Amino acid sequence: METIQNPVIGYGGFVEWLPHSPDLSPLDFLWRHMKGNVYATPTPRLQDLRRRITDACASVTPAMLHNVQRKIQARMQMYIVANGEHFEQYT
């Protein structure tokens, strides 16, 4: 298995990329909700898949979005306290 050394992101040259950037991704909660609704059971037809995706989007409530906003604020505060270093988000 090969490993890419010194990955480059973008056209402007080398850009450092945080190895643990998921610490700052609170949308995981929404993606789990969406995937649970969309892929609960297999669907053989594209039309059914599209309907499930639309229904999953419609099922996102204002309370869920408020929760995501709170998580973003909390994680950014942890990031600031950690001075940009990796931090444990569930401690």
PDB file of C-alpha atoms in Angstrom:
ATOM      1  CA  MET A   1       0.000   0.000   0.000  1.00  0.00           C
ATOM      2  CA  GLU A   2       1.414   3.379  -0.998  1.00  0.00           C
ATOM      3  CA  THR A   3       1.205   6.550   1.054  1.00  0.00           C
ATOM      4  CA  ILE A   4       1.098   9.990  -0.529  1.00  0.00           C
ATOM      5  CA  GLN A   5       3.921  12.099   0.858  1.00  0.00           C
ATOM      6  CA  ASN A   6       3.481  15.867   1.277  1.00  0.00           C
ATOM      7  CA  PRO A   7      -0.024  16.181  -0.168  1.00  0.00           C
ATOM      8  CA  VAL A   8      -0.797  19.389  -2.038  1.00  0.00           C
ATOM      9  CA  ILE A   9      -4.240  20.952  -1.862  1.00  0.00           C
ATOM     10  CA  GLY A  10      -5.121  23.575  -4.461  1.00  0.00           C
ATOM     11  CA  TYR A  11      -3.134  25.305  -7.158  1.00  0.00           C
ATOM     12  CA  GLY A  12      -1.289  27.825  -4.990  1.00  0.00           C
ATOM     13  CA  GLY A  13       1.312  25.330  -3.801  1.00  0.00           C
ATOM     14  CA  PHE A  14       1.713  23.356  -0.589  1.00  0.00           C
ATOM     15  CA  VAL A  15      -0.987  23.917   2.025  1.00  0.00           C
ATOM     16  CA  GLU A  16      -0.815  22.289   5.460  1.00  0.00           C
ATOM     17  CA  TRP A  17      -3.861  20.076   6.112  1.00  0.00           C
ATOM     18  CA  LEU A  18      -4.901  19.167   9.632  1.00  0.00           C
ATOM     19  CA  PRO A  19      -4.713  15.394  10.107  1.00  0.00           C
ATOM     20  CA  HIS A  20      -7.580  15.395  12.601  1.00  0.00           C
ATOM     21  CA  SER A  21      -9.860  18.002  11.054  1.00  0.00           C
ATOM     22  CA  PRO A  22     -12.993  15.887  11.776  1.00  0.00           C
ATOM     23  CA  ASP A  23     -12.761  17.389  15.270  1.00  0.00           C
ATOM     24  CA  LEU A  24     -14.230  20.483  13.657  1.00  0.00           C
ATOM     25  CA  SER A  25     -16.955  18.734  11.669  1.00  0.00           C
ATOM     26  CA  PRO A  26     -20.219  18.809  13.633  1.00  0.00           C
ATOM     27  CA  LEU A  27     -22.225  17.858  10.567  1.00  0.00           C
ATOM     28  CA  ASP A  28     -21.505  14.198  11.316  1.00  0.00           C
ATOM     29  CA  PHE A  29     -24.669  14.227  13.419  1.00  0.00           C
ATOM     30  CA  LEU A  30     -26.767  15.394  10.461  1.00  0.00           C
ATOM     31  CA  TRP A  31     -25.111  12.984   8.028  1.00  0.00           C
ATOM     32  CA  ARG A  32     -25.868  10.042  10.357  1.00  0.00           C
ATOM     33  CA  HIS A  33     -29.500  11.156  10.542  1.00  0.00           C
ATOM     34  CA  MET A  34     -29.745  11.539   6.772  1.00  0.00           C
ATOM     35  CA  LYS A  35     -27.995   8.250   5.976  1.00  0.00           C
ATOM     36  CA  GLY A  36     -30.194   6.419   8.487  1.00  0.00           C
ATOM     37  CA  ASN A  37     -33.311   7.676   6.722  1.00  0.00           C
ATOM     38  CA  VAL A  38     -32.032   7.209   3.184  1.00  0.00           C
ATOM     39  CA  TYR A  39     -30.395   3.804   3.541  1.00  0.00           C
ATOM     40  CA  ALA A  40     -32.682   2.181   6.144  1.00  0.00           C
ATOM     41  CA  THR A  41     -33.599  -0.451   3.568  1.00  0.00           C
ATOM     42  CA  PRO A  42     -32.214  -1.100   0.088  1.00  0.00           C
ATOM     43  CA  THR A  43     -34.013   0.543  -2.806  1.00  0.00           C
ATOM     44  CA  PRO A  44     -33.584  -0.693  -6.372  1.00  0.00           C
ATOM     45  CA  ARG A  45     -35.020   2.391  -8.086  1.00  0.00           C
ATOM     46  CA  LEU A  46     -33.350   5.765  -8.502  1.00  0.00           C
ATOM     47  CA  GLN A  47     -36.717   7.521  -8.145  1.00  0.00           C
ATOM     48  CA  ASP A  48     -37.198   5.970  -4.685  1.00  0.00           C
ATOM     49  CA  LEU A  49     -33.675   6.977  -3.660  1.00  0.00           C
ATOM     50  CA  ARG A  50     -34.314  10.574  -4.727  1.00  0.00           C
ATOM     51  CA  ARG A  51     -37.573  10.620  -2.739  1.00  0.00           C
ATOM     52  CA  ARG A  52     -35.794   9.286   0.342  1.00  0.00           C
ATOM     53  CA  ILE A  53     -33.109  11.951   0.065  1.00  0.00           C
ATOM     54  CA  THR A  54     -35.741  14.671  -0.271  1.00  0.00           C
ATOM     55  CA  ASP A  55     -37.686  13.271   2.693  1.00  0.00           C
ATOM     56  CA  ALA A  56     -34.520  13.038   4.793  1.00  0.00           C
ATOM     57  CA  CYS A  57     -33.723  16.692   4.077  1.00  0.00           C
ATOM     58  CA  ALA A  58     -37.269  17.685   4.987  1.00  0.00           C
ATOM     59  CA  SER A  59     -36.995  15.781   8.276  1.00  0.00           C
ATOM     60  CA  VAL A  60     -34.204  18.040   9.564  1.00  0.00           C
ATOM     61  CA  THR A  61     -35.812  20.206  12.230  1.00  0.00           C
ATOM     62  CA  PRO A  62     -34.866  23.677  13.479  1.00  0.00           C
ATOM     63  CA  ALA A  63     -33.922  22.037  16.791  1.00  0.00           C
ATOM     64  CA  MET A  64     -31.426  19.790  14.982  1.00  0.00           C
ATOM     65  CA  LEU A  65     -29.866  22.790  13.256  1.00  0.00           C
ATOM     66  CA  HIS A  66     -29.680  24.625  16.596  1.00  0.00           C
ATOM     67  CA  ASN A  67     -27.876  21.603  18.058  1.00  0.00           C
ATOM     68  CA  VAL A  68     -25.351  21.711  15.193  1.00  0.00           C
ATOM     69  CA  GLN A  69     -24.796  25.420  15.814  1.00  0.00           C
ATOM     70  CA  ARG A  70     -24.116  24.766  19.516  1.00  0.00           C
ATOM     71  CA  LYS A  71     -21.670  21.994  18.611  1.00  0.00           C
ATOM     72  CA  ILE A  72     -19.812  24.267  16.187  1.00  0.00           C
ATOM     73  CA  GLN A  73     -19.434  26.931  18.861  1.00  0.00           C
ATOM     74  CA  ALA A  74     -18.295  24.428  21.506  1.00  0.00           C
ATOM     75  CA  ARG A  75     -15.770  22.762  19.206  1.00  0.00           C
ATOM     76  CA  MET A  76     -14.338  26.078  18.056  1.00  0.00           C
ATOM     77  CA  GLN A  77     -13.888  27.099  21.707  1.00  0.00           C
ATOM     78  CA  MET A  78     -12.062  23.807  22.404  1.00  0.00           C
ATOM     79  CA  TYR A  79      -9.913  24.432  19.328  1.00  0.00           C
ATOM     80  CA  ILE A  80      -9.005  27.915  20.601  1.00  0.00           C
ATOM     81  CA  VAL A  81      -8.165  26.577  24.075  1.00  0.00           C
ATOM     82  CA  ALA A  82      -6.022  23.823  22.491  1.00  0.00           C
ATOM     83  CA  ASN A  83      -4.185  26.522  20.501  1.00  0.00           C
ATOM     84  CA  GLY A  84      -4.993  24.782  17.233  1.00  0.00           C
ATOM     85  CA  GLU A  85      -3.677  21.406  18.369  1.00  0.00           C
ATOM     86  CA  HIS A  86      -5.603  18.119  18.372  1.00  0.00           C
ATOM     87  CA  PHE A  87      -8.104  17.899  21.214  1.00  0.00           C
ATOM     88  CA  GLU A  88     -10.425  15.282  22.681  1.00  0.00           C
ATOM     89  CA  GLN A  89     -13.952  16.395  21.942  1.00  0.00           C
ATOM     90  CA  TYR A  90     -15.752  13.961  24.252  1.00  0.00           C
ATOM     91  CA  THR A  91     -13.912  14.595  27.498  1.00  0.00           C
TER      92      THR A  91
END
